Backbone as a printed PyTorch tensor [residue, N CA C, xyz], in Angstrom:
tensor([[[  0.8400,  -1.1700,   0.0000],
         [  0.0000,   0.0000,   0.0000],
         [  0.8850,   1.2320,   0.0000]],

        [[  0.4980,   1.8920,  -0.5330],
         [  1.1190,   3.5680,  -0.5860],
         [  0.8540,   3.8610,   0.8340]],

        [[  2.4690,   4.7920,   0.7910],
         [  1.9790,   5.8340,   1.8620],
         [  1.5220,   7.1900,   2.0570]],

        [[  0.7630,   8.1610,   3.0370],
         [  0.1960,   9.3450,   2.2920],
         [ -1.1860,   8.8370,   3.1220]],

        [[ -1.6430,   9.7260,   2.8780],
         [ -3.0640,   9.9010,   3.4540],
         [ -3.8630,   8.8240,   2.9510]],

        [[ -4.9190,   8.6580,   4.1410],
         [ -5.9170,   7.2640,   3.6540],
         [ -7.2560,   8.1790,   4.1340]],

        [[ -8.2370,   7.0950,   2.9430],
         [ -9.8170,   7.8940,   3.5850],
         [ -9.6820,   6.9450,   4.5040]],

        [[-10.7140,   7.3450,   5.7710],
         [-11.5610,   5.9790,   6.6510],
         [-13.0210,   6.5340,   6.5500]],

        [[-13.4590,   5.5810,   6.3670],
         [-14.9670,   5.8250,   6.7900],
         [-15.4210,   5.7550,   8.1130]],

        [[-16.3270,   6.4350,   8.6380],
         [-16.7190,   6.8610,  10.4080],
         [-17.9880,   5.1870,  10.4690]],

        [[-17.9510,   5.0620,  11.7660],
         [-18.9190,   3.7550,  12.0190],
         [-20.5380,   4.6790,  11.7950]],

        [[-21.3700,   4.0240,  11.1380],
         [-22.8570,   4.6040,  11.2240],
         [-23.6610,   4.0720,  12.2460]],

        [[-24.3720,   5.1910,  12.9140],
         [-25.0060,   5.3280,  13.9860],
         [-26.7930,   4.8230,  13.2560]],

        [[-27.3560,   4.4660,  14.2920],
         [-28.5210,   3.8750,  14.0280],
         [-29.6280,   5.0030,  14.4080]],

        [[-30.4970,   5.5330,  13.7400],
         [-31.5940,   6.3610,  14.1960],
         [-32.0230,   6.2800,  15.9970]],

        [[-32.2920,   6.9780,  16.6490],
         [-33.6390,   7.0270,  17.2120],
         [-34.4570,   7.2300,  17.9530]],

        [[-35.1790,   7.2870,  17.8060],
         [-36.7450,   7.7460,  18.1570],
         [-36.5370,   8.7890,  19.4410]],

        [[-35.7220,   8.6130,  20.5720],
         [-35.4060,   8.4540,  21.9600],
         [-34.6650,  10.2660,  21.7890]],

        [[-33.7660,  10.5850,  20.3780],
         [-33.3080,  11.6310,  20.3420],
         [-34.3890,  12.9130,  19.9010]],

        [[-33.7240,  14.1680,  20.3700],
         [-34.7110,  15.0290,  19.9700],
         [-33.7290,  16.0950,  19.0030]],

        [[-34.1690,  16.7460,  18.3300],
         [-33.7470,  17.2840,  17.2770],
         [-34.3350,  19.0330,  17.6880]],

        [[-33.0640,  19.7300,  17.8790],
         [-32.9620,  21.1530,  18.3320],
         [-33.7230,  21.6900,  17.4930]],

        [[-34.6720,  22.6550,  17.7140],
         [-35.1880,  23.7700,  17.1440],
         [-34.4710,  24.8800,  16.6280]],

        [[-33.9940,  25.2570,  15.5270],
         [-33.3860,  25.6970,  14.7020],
         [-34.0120,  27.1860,  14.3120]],

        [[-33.5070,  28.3860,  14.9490],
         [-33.8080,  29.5060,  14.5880],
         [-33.5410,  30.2330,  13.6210]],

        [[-33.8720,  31.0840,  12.1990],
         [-33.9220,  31.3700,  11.5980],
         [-34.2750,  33.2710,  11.6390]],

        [[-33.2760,  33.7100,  11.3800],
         [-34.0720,  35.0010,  11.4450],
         [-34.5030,  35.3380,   9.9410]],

        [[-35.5480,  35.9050,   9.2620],
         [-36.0930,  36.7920,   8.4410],
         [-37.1500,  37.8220,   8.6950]],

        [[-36.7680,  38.6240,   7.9380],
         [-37.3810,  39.7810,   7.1440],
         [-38.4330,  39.6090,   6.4740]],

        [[-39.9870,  39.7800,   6.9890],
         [-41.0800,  39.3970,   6.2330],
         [-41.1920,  40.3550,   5.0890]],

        [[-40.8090,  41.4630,   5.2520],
         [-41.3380,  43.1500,   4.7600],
         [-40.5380,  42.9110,   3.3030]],

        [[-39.3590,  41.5130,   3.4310],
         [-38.5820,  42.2570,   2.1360],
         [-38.6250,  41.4070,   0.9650]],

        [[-38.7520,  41.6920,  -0.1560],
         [-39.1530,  40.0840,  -1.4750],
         [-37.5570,  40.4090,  -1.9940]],

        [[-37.7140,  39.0060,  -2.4120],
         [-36.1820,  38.7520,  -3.3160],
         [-36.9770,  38.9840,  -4.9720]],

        [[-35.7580,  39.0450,  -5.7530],
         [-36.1340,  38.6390,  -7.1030],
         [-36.6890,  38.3370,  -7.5960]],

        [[-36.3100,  36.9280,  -7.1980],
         [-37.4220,  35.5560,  -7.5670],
         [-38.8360,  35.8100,  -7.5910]],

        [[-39.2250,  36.3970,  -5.8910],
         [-40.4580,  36.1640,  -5.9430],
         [-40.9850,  37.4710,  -6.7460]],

        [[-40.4660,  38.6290,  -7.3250],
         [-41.2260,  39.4890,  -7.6940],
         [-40.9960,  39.3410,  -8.9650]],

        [[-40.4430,  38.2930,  -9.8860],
         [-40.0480,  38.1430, -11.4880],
         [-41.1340,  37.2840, -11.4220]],

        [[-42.0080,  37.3780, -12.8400],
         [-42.7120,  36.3380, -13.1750],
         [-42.2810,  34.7690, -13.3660]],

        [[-42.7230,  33.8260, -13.2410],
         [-42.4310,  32.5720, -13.8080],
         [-42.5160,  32.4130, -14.8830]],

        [[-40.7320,  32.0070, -15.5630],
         [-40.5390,  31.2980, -17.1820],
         [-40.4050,  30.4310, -17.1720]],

        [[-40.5620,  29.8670, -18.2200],
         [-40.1190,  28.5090, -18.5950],
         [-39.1810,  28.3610, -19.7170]],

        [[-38.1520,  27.5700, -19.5880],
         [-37.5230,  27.4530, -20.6810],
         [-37.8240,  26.9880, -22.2150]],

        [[-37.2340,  27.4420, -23.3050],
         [-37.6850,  27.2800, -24.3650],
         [-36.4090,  26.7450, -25.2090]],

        [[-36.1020,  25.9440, -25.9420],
         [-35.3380,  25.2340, -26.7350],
         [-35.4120,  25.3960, -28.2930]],

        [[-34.9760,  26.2740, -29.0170],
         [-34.9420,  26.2680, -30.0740],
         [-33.9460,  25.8740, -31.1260]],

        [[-33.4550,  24.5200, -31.8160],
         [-32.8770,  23.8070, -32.6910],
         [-32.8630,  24.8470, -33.7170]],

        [[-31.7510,  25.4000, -34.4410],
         [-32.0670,  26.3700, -35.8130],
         [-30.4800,  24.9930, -36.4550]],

        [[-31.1870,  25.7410, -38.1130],
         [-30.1210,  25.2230, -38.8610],
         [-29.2830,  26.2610, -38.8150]],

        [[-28.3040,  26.3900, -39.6460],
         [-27.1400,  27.5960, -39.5600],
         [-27.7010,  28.8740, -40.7800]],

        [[-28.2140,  28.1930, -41.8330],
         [-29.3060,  28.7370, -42.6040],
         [-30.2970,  29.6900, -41.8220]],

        [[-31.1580,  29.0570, -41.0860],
         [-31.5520,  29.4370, -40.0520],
         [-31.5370,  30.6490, -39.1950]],

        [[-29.9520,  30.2580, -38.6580],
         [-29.7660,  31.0580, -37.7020],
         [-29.4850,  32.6610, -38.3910]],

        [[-28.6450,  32.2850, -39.6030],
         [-28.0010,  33.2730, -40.5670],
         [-29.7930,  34.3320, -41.0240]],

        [[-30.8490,  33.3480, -41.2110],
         [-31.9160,  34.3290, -41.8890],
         [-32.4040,  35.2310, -40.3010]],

        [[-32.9710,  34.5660, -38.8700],
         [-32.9250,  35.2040, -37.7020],
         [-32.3120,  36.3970, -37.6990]],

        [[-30.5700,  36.2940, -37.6410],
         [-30.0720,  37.1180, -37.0430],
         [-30.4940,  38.3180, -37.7160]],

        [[-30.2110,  38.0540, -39.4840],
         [-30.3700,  39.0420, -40.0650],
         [-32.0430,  39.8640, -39.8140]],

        [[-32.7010,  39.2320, -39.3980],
         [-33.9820,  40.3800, -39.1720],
         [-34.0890,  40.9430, -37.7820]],

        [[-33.3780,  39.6730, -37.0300],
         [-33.3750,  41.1140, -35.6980],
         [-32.6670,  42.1290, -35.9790]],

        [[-31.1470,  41.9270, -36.4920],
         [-30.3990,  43.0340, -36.7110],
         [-31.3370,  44.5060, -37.5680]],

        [[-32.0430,  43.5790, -38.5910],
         [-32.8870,  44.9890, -39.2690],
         [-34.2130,  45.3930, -38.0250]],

        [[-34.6020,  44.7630, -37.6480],
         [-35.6210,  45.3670, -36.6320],
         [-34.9630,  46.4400, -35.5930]],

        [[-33.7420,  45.9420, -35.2760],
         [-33.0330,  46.8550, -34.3010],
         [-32.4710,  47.9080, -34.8710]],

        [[-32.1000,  48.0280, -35.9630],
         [-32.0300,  49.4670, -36.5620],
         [-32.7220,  50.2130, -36.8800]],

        [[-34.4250,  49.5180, -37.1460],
         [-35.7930,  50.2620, -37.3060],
         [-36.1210,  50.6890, -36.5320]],

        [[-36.2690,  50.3010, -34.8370],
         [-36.6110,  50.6340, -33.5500],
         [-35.3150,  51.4970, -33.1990]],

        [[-34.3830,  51.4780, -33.7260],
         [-33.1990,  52.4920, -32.9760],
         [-32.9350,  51.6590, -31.5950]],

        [[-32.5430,  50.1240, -31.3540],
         [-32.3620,  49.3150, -29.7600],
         [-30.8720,  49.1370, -30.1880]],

        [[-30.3320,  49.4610, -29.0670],
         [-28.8810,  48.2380, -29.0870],
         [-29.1640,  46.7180, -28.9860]],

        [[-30.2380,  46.2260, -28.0630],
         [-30.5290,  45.2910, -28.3490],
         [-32.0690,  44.6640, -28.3650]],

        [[-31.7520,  43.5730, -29.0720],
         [-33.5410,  42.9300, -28.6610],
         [-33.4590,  41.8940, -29.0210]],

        [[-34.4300,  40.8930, -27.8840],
         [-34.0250,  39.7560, -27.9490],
         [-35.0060,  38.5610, -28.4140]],

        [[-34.4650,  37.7940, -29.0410],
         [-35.3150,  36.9180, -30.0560],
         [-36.6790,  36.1700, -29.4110]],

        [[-36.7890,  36.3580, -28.2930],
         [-37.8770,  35.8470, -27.3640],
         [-38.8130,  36.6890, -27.3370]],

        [[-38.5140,  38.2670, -27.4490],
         [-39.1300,  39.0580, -27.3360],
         [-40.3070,  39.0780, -28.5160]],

        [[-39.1780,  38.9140, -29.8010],
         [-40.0070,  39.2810, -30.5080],
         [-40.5650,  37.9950, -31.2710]],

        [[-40.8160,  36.7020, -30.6630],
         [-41.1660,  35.3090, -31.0130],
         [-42.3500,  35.8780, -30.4270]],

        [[-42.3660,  36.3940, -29.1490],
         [-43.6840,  36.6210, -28.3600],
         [-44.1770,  37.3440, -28.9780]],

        [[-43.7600,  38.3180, -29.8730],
         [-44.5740,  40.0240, -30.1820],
         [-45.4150,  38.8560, -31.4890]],

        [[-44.7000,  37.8790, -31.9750],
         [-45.1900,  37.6970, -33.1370],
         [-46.4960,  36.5780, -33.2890]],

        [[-46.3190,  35.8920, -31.9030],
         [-47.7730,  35.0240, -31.3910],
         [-48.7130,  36.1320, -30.9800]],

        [[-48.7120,  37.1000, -30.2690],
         [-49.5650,  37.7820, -30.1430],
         [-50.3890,  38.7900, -31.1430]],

        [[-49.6040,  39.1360, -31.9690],
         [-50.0650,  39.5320, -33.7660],
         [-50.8140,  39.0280, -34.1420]],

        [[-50.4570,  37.5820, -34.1880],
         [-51.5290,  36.6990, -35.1910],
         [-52.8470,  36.3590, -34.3870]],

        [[-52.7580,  36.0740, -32.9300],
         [-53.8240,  36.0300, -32.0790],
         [-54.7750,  37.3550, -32.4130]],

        [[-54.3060,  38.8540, -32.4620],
         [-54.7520,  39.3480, -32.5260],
         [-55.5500,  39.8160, -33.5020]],

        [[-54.7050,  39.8580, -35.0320],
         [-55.3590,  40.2200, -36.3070],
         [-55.3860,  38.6650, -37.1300]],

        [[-56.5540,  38.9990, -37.4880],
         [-57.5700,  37.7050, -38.5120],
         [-55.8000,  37.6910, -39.8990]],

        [[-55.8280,  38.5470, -40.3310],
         [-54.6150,  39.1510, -41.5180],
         [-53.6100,  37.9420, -41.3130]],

        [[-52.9950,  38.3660, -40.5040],
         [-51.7400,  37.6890, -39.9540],
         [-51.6750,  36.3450, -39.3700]],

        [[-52.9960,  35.7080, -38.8200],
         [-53.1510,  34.3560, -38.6210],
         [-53.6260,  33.3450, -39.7030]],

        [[-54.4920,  34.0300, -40.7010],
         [-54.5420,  33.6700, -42.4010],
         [-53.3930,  33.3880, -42.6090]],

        [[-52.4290,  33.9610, -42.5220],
         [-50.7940,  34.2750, -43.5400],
         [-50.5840,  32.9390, -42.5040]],

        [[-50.5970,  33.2870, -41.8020],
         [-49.6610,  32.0670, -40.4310],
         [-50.3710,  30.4040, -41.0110]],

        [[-51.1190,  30.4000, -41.1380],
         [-52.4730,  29.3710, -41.0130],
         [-51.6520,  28.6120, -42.5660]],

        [[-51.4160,  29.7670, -43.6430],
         [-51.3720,  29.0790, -44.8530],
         [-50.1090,  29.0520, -44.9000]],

        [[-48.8300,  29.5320, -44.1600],
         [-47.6070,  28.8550, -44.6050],
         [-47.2280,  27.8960, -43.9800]],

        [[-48.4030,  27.9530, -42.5400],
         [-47.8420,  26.3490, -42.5170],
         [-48.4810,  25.3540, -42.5770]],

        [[-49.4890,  25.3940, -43.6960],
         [-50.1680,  24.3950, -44.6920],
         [-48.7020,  23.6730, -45.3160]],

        [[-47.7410,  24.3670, -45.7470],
         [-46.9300,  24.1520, -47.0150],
         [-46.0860,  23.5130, -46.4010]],

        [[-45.7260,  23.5820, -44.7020],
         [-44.6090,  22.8400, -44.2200],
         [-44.8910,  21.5780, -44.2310]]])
């Protein structure tokens, strides 16, 4: 055997019943919210692009962001702006409806 440090493992103790388990104080702050609780709940979204793909994307955020005058904007944003369009106008859910007849 080498010499140098060895693990040992400690003997395991058996539960029970007979012990009592300290009450554990906690201080908080009711008055104050974190982050978390004041950000809405997301869910993650997974989007697979080809490189084709990615190349036709980028290029229209990039033109949207020079139309709006943004440094940035982000492709979620406007995935969302673009479900809510078609929900909204008859126009745009026609168009939606028939291109992806063709897929």
């Amino acid at each position: 055997m080498a010499q140098g440090k060895r693990f040992v493992t400690a003997a395991a103790t058996a539960p029970n019943a007979d012990d009592t388990i300290p009450d554990v104080k906690t201080s908080r702050r009711k008055a104050v919210k974190t982050s978390v609780e004041s950000e809405p709940t997301r869910t993650a979204f997974t989007w697979r692009l080809t490189p084709d793909q990615v190349i036709e994307h980028d290029e229209l955020i990039l033109q949207l962001r020079r139309e709006l005058g943004r440094a940035k904007l982000d492709k979620a944003t406007v995935l969302d702006t673009l479900i809510k369009l078609a929900a909204e106008n008859r126009a745009v859910y026609g168009a939606l409806v028939a291109r992806l007849q063709d897929v």
